[in-house]
PDB file of C-alpha atoms in Angstrom:
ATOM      1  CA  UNK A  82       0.000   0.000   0.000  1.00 96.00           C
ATOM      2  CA  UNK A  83       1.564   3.067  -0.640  1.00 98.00           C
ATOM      3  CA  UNK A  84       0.463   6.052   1.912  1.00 98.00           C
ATOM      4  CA  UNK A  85       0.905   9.713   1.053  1.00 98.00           C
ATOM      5  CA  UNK A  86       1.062  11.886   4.423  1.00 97.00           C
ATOM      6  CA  UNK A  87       0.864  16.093   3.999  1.00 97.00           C
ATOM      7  CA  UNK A  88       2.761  17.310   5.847  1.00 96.00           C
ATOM      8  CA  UNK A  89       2.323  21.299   6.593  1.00 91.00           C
ATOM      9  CA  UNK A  90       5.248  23.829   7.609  1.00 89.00           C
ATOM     10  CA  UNK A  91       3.142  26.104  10.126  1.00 84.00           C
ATOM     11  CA  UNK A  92       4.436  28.596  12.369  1.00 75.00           C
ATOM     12  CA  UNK A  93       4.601  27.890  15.734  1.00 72.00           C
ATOM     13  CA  UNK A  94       1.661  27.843  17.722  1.00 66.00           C
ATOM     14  CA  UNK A  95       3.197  28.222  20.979  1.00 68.00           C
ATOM     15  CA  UNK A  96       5.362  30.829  19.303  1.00 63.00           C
ATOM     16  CA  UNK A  97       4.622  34.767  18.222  1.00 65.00           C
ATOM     17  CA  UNK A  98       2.710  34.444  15.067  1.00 62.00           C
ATOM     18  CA  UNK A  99       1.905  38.090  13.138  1.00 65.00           C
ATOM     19  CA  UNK A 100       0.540  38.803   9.682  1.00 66.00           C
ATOM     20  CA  UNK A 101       2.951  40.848   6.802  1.00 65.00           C
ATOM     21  CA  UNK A 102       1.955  44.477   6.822  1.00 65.00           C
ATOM     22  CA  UNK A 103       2.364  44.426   3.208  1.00 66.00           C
ATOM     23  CA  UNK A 104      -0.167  41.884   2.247  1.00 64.00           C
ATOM     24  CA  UNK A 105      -2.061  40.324   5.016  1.00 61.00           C
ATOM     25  CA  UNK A 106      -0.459  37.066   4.392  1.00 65.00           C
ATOM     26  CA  UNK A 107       1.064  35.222   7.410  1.00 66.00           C
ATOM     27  CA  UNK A 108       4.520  35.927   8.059  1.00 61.00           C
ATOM     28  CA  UNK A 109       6.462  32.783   7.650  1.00 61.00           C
ATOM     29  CA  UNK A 110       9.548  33.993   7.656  1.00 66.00           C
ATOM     30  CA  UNK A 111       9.793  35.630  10.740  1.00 63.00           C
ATOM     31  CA  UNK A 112       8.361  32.553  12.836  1.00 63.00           C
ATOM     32  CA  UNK A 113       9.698  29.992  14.112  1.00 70.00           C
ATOM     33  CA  UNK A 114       8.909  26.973  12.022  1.00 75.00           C
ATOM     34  CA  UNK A 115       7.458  23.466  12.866  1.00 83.00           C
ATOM     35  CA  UNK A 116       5.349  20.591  11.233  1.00 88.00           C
ATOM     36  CA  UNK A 117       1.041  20.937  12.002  1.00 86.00           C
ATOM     37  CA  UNK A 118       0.655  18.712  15.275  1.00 89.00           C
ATOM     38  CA  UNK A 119      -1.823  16.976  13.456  1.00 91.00           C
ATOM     39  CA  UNK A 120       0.421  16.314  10.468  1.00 93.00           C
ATOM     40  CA  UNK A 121       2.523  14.850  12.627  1.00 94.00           C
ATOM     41  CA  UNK A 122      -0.040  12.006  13.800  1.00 93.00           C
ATOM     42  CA  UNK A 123      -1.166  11.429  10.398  1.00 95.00           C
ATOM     43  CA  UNK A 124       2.503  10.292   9.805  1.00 96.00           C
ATOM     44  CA  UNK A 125       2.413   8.447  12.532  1.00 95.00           C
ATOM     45  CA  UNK A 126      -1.034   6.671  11.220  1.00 95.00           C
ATOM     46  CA  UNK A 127       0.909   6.089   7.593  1.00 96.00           C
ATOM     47  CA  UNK A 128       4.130   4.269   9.717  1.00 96.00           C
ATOM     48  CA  UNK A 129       2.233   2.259  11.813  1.00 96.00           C
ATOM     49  CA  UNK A 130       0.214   0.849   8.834  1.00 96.00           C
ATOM     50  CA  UNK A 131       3.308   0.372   6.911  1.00 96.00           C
ATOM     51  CA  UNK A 132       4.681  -1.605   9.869  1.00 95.00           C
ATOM     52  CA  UNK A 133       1.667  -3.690  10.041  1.00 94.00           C
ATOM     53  CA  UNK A 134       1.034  -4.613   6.340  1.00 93.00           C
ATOM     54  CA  UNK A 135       4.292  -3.031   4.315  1.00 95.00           C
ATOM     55  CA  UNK A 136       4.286  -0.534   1.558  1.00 96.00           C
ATOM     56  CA  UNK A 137       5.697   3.057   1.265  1.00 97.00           C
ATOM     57  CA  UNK A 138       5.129   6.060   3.031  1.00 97.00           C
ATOM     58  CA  UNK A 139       5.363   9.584   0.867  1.00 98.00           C
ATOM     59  CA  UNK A 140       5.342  12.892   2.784  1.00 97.00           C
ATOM     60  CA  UNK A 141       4.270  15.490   0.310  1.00 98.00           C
ATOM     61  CA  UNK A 142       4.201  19.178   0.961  1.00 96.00           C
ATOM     62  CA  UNK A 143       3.015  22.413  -0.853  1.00 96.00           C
ATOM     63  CA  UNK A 144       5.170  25.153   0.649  1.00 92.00           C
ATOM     64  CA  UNK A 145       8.467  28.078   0.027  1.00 92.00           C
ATOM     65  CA  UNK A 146      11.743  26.403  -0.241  1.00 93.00           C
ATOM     66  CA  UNK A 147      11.561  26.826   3.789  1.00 91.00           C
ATOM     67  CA  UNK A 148       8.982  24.473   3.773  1.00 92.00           C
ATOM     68  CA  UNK A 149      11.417  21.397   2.676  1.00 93.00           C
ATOM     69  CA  UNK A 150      12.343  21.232   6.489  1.00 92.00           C
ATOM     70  CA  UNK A 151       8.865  19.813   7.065  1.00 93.00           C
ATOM     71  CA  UNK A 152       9.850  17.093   4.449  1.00 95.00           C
ATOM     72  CA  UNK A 153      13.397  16.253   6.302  1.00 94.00           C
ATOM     73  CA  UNK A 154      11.461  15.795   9.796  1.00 93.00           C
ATOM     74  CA  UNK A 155       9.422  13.470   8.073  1.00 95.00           C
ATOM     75  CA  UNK A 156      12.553  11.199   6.806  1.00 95.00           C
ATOM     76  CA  UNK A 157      13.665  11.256   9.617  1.00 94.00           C
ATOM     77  CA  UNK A 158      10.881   9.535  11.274  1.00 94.00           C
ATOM     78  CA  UNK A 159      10.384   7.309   8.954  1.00 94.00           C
ATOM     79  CA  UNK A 160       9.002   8.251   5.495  1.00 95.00           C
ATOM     80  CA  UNK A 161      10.655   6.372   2.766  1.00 96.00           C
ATOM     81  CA  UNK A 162      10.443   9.548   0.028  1.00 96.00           C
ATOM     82  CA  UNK A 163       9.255  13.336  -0.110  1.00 97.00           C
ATOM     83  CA  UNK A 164       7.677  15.259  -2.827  1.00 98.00           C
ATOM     84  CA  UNK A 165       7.809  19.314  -2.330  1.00 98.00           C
ATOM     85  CA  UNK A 166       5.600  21.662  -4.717  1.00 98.00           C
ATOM     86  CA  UNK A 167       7.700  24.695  -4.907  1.00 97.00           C
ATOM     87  CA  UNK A 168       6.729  27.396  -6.896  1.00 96.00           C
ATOM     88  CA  UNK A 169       6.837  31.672  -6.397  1.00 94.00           C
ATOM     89  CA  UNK A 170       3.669  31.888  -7.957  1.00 94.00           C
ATOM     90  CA  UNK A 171       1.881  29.895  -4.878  1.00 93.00           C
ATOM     91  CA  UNK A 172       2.560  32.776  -2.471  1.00 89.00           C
ATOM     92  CA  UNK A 173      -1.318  33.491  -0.830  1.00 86.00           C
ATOM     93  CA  UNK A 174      -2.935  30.606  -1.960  1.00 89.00           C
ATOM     94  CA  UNK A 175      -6.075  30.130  -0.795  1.00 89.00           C
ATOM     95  CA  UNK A 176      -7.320  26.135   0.464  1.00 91.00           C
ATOM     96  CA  UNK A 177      -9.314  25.749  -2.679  1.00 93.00           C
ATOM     97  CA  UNK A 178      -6.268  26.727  -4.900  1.00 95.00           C
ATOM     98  CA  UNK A 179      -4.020  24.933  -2.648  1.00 95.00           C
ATOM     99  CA  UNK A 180      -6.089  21.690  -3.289  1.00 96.00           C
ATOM    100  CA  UNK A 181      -5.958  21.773  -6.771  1.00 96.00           C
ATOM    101  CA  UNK A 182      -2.022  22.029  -6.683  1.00 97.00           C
ATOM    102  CA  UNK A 183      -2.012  18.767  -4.164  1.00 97.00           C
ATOM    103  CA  UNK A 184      -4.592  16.986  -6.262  1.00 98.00           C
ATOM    104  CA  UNK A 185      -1.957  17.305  -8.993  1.00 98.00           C
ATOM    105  CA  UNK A 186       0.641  16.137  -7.248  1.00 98.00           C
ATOM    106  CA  UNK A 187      -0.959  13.240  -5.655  1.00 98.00           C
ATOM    107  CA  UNK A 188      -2.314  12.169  -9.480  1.00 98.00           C
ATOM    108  CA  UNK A 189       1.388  12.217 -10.707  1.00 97.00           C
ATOM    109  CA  UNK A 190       2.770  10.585  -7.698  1.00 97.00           C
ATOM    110  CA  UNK A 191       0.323   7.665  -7.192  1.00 97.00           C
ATOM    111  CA  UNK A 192      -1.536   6.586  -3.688  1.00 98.00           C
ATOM    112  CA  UNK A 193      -4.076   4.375  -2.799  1.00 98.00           C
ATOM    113  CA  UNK A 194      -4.289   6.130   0.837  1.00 98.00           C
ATOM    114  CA  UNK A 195      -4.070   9.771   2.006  1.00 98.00           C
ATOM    115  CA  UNK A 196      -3.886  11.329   4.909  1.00 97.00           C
ATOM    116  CA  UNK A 197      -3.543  14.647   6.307  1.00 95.00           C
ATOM    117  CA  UNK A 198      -4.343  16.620   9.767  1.00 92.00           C
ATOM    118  CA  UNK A 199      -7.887  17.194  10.645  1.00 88.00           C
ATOM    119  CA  UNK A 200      -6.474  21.069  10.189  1.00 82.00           C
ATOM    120  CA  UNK A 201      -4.258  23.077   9.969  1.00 80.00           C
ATOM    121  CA  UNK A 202      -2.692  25.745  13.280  1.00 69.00           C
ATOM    122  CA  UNK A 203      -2.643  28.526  11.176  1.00 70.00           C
ATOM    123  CA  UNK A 204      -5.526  28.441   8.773  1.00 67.00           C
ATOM    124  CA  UNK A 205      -7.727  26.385  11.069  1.00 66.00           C
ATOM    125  CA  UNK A 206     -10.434  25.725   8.054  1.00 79.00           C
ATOM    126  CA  UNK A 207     -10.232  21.666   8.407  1.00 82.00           C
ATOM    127  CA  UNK A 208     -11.641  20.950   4.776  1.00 91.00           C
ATOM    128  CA  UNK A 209      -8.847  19.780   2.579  1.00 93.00           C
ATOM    129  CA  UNK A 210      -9.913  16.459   2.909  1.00 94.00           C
ATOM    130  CA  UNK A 211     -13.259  17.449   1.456  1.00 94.00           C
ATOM    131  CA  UNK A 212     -11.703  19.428  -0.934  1.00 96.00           C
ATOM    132  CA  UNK A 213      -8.956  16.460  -1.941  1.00 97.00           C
ATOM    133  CA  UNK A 214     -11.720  13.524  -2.131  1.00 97.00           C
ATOM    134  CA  UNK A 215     -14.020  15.687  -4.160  1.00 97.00           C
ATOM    135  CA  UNK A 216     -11.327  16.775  -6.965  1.00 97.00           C
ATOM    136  CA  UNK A 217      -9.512  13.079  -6.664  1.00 98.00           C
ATOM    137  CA  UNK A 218     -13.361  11.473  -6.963  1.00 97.00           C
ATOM    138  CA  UNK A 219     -12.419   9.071  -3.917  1.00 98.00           C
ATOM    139  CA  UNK A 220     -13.846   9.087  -0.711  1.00 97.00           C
ATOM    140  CA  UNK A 221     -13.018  10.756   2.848  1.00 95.00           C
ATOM    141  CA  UNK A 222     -12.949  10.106   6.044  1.00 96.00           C
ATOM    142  CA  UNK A 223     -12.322  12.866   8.187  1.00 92.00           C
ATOM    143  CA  UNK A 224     -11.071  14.074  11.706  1.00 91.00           C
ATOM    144  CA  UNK A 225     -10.621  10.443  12.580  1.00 94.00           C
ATOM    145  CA  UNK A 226      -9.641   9.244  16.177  1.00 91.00           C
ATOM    146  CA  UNK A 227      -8.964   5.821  15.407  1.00 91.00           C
ATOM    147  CA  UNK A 228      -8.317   4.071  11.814  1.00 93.00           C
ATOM    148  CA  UNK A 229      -6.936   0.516  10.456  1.00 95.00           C
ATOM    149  CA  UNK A 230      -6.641  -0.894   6.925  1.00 96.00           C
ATOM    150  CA  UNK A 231      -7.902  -4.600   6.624  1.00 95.00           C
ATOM    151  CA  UNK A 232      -7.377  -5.425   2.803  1.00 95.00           C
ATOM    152  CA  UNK A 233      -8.823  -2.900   0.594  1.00 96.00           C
ATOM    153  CA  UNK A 234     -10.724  -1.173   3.193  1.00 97.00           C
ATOM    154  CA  UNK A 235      -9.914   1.910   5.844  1.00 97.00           C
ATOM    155  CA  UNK A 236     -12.339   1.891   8.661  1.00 96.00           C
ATOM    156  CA  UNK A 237     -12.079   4.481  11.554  1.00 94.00           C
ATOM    157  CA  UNK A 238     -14.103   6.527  14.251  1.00 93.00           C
ATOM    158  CA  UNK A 239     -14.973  10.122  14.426  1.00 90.00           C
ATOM    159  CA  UNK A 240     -15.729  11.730  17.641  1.00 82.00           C
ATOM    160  CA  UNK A 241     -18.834  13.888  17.678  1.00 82.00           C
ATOM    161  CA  UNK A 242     -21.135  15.138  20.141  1.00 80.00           C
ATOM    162  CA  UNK A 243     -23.706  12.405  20.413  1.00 83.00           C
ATOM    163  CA  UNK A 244     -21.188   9.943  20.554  1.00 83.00           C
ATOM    164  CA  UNK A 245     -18.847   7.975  18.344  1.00 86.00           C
ATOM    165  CA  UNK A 246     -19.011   7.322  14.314  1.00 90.00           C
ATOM    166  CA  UNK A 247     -17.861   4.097  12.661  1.00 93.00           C
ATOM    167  CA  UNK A 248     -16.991   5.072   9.383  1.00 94.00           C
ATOM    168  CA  UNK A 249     -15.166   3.022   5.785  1.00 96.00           C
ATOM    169  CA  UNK A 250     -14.547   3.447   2.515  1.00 96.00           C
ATOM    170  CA  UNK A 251     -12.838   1.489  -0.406  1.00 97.00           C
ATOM    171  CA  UNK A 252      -9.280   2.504  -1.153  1.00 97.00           C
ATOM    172  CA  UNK A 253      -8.553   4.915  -2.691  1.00 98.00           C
ATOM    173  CA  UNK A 254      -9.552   7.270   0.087  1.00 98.00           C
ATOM    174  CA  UNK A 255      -8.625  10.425   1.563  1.00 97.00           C
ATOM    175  CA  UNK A 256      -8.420  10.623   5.561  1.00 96.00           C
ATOM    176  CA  UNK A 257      -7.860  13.486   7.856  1.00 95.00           C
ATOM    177  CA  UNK A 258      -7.247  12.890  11.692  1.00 93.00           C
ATOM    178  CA  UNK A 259      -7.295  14.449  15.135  1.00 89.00           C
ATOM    179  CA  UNK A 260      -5.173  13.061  18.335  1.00 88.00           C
ATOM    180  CA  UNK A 261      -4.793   9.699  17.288  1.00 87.00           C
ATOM    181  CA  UNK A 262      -3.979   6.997  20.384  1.00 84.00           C
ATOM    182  CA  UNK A 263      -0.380   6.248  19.445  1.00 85.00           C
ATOM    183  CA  UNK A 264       1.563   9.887  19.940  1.00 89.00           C
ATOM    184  CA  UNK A 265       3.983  10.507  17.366  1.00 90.00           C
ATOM    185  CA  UNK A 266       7.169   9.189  17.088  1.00 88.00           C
ATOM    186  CA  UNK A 267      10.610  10.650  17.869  1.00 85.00           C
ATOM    187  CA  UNK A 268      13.635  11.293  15.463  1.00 84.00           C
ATOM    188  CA  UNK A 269      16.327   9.561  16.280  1.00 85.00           C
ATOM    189  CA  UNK A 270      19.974  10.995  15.493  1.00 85.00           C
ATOM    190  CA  UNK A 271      20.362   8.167  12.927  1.00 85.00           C
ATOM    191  CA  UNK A 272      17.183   9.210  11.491  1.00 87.00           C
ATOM    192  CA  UNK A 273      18.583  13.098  11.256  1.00 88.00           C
ATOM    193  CA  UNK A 274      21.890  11.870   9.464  1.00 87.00           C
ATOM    194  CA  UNK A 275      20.132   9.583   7.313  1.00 85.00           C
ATOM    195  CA  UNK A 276      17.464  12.274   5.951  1.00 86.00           C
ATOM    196  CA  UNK A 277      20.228  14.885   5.849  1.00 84.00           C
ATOM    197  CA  UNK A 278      20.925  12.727   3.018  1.00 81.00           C
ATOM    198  CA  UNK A 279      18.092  11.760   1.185  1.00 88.00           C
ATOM    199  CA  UNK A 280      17.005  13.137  -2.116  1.00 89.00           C
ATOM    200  CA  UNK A 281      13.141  15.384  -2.301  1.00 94.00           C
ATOM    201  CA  UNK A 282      11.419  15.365  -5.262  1.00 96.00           C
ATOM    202  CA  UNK A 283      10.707  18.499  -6.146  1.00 97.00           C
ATOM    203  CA  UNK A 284       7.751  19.964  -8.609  1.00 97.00           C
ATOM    204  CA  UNK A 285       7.054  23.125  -9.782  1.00 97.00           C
ATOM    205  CA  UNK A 286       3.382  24.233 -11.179  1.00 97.00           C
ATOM    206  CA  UNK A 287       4.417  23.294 -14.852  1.00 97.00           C
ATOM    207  CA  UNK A 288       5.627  20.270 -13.924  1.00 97.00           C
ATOM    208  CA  UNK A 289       2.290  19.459 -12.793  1.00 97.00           C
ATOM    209  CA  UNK A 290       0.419  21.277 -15.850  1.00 97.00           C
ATOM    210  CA  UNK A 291      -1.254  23.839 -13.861  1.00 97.00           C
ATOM    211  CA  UNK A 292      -1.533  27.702 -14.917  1.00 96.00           C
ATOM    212  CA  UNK A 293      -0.041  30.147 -12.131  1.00 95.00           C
ATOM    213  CA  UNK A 294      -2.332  32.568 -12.739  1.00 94.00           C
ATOM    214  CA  UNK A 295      -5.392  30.544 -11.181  1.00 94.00           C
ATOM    215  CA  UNK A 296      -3.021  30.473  -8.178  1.00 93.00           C
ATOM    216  CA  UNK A 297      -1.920  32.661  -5.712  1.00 88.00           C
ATOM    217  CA  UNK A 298      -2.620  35.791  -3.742  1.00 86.00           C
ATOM    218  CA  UNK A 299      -4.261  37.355  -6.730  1.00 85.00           C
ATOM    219  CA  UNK A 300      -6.920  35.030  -7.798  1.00 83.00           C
ATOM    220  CA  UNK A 301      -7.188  33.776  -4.334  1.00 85.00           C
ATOM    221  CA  UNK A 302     -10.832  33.014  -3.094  1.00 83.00           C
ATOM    222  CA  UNK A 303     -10.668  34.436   0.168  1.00 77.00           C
ATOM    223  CA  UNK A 304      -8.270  37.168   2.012  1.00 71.00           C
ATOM    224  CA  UNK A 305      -7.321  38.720   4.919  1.00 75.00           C
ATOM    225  CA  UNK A 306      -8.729  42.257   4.153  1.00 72.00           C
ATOM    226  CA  UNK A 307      -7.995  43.580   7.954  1.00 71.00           C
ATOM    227  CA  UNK A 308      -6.715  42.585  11.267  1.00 67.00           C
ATOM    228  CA  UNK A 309      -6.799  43.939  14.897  1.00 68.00           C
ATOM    229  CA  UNK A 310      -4.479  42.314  17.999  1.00 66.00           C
ATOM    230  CA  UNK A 311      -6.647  40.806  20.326  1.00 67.00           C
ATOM    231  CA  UNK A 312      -7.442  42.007  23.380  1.00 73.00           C
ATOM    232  CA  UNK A 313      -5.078  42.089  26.051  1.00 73.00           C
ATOM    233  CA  UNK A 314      -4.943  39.105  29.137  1.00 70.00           C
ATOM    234  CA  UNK A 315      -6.369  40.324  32.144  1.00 71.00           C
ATOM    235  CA  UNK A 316      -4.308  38.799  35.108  1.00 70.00           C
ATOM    236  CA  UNK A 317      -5.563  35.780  36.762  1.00 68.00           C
ATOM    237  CA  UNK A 318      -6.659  35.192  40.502  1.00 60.00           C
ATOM    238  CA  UNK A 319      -3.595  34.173  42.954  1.00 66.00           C
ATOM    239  CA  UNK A 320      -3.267  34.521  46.650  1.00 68.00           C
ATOM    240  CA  UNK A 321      -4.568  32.115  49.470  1.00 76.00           C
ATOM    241  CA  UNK A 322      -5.792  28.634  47.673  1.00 77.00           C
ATOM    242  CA  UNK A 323      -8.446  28.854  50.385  1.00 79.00           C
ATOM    243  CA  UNK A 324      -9.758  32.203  49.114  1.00 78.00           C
ATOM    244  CA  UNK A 325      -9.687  30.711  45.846  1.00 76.00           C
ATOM    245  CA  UNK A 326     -11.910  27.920  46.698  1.00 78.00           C
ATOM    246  CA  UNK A 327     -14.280  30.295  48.394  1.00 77.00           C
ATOM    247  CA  UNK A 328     -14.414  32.158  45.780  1.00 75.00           C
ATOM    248  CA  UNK A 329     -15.304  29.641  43.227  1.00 75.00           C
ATOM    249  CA  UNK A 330     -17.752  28.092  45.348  1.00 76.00           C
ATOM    250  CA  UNK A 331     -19.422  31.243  45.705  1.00 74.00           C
ATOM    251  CA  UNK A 332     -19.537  31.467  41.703  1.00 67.00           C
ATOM    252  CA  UNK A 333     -20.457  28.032  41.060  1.00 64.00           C
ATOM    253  CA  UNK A 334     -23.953  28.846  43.620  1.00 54.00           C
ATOM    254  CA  UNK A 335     -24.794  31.413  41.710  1.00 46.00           C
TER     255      UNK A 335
END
């Protein structure tokens, strides 16, 4: 089975994140950089099924030359090859465009499963999934909890409010996923040497026969047309822990 993971290059969320002043886009540069959290369990999804019933494991980004560090973390823990979409013309993409651009790599690479974090830290939308299964004409699964493989099949469980959601689908698919139960795996220094190493595929928007001018900031489908900072923290209650519990307990009768 071969397994294509997308991996994202966000800023960090535990980090300062800001926007550019000159085009509302989010300022990559200046962050520091890390793989989505999610991403990171969806790789660990792909490895464990390789482990249980072989195959390959791809890690494929869309991203700025930057991004390719995303890629190296993931040879590291275990992918066996990396594809990076680097092109100029991407800059501002929008999830619909962005889609369309890993719908065209995924079509030249080959996969009979995908997977991807439930969503993104920085763009928060949680629909490429959607968006993938619909252009690929495959089904999805998303923000999965749990998932195996058994033959041709990828069954899994989605968390919702009522309860829980037993969901399959006939590979090809597309999955997305949330926490899953196994955390994700460490690099190990042999891992960092090794991927240090390794060659990345890379693809630009003519290699994959798509038009940069349906891409990017300019014919993107949605922007950032203004921003405000947030509102500052107020500071939080310290003092006696006995006041504290009187005080709570005088909330919580209210």
């Amino acid at each position: 089975m071969h397994s294509v993971v997308l991996v994202k290059q966000v800023p960090d969320p535990t980090g300062d994140r800001r926007l550019d002043r000159g085009d509302a886009t989010v300022a990559r540069d200046d962050a520091d950089a890390v793989v989505g959290p999610l991403d990171l369990h969806a790789l660990e999804a792909a490895l464990t099924l390789r482990e249980a019933g072989g195959g390959t494991v791809t890690a494929l980004t869309v991203g700025p030359p930057r991004a390719a560090g995303a890629l190296r973390q993931a040879l590291a823990t275990g992918a066996d090859q990396a594809v990076h979409v680097v092109d100029s013309a991407l800059h501002g993409a929008c999830a619909p465009q962005t889609s369309a651009v890993l719908a065209a790599a995924l079509r030249r690479v080959g996969f009979d499963l995908v997977l991807c974090g439930a969503a993104s830290s920085d763009g928060r939308l949680g629909v490429m999934a959607a968006l993938l299964g619909e252009r690929l004409g495959v089904p999805h699964l998303s923000g999965l909890r749990a998932l195996a493989v058994t033959g041709t099949t990828v069954t899994g469980e989605r968390q919702t409010e009522d309860g829980w959601w037993e969901l399959a689908a006939e590979l090809p698919a597309v999955v997305s996923t949330h926490v899953l139960p196994d955390p994700p795996r460490r690099r190990t220094v042999a891992g960092i040497r090794a991927a240090q190493h390794r060659s990345v595929t890379t693809l630009t928007l003519a290699d994959l026969g798509i038009d940069p001018a349906t891409v990017g900031l300019a014919a993107a489908t949605s922007r950032v047309v203004t921003a405000d900072a947030g509102p500052a923290r107020t500071p939080g209650r310290t003092g006696d822990p006995a006041e504290l519990v009187r005080f709570l307990a005088d909330r919580a009768l209210v």
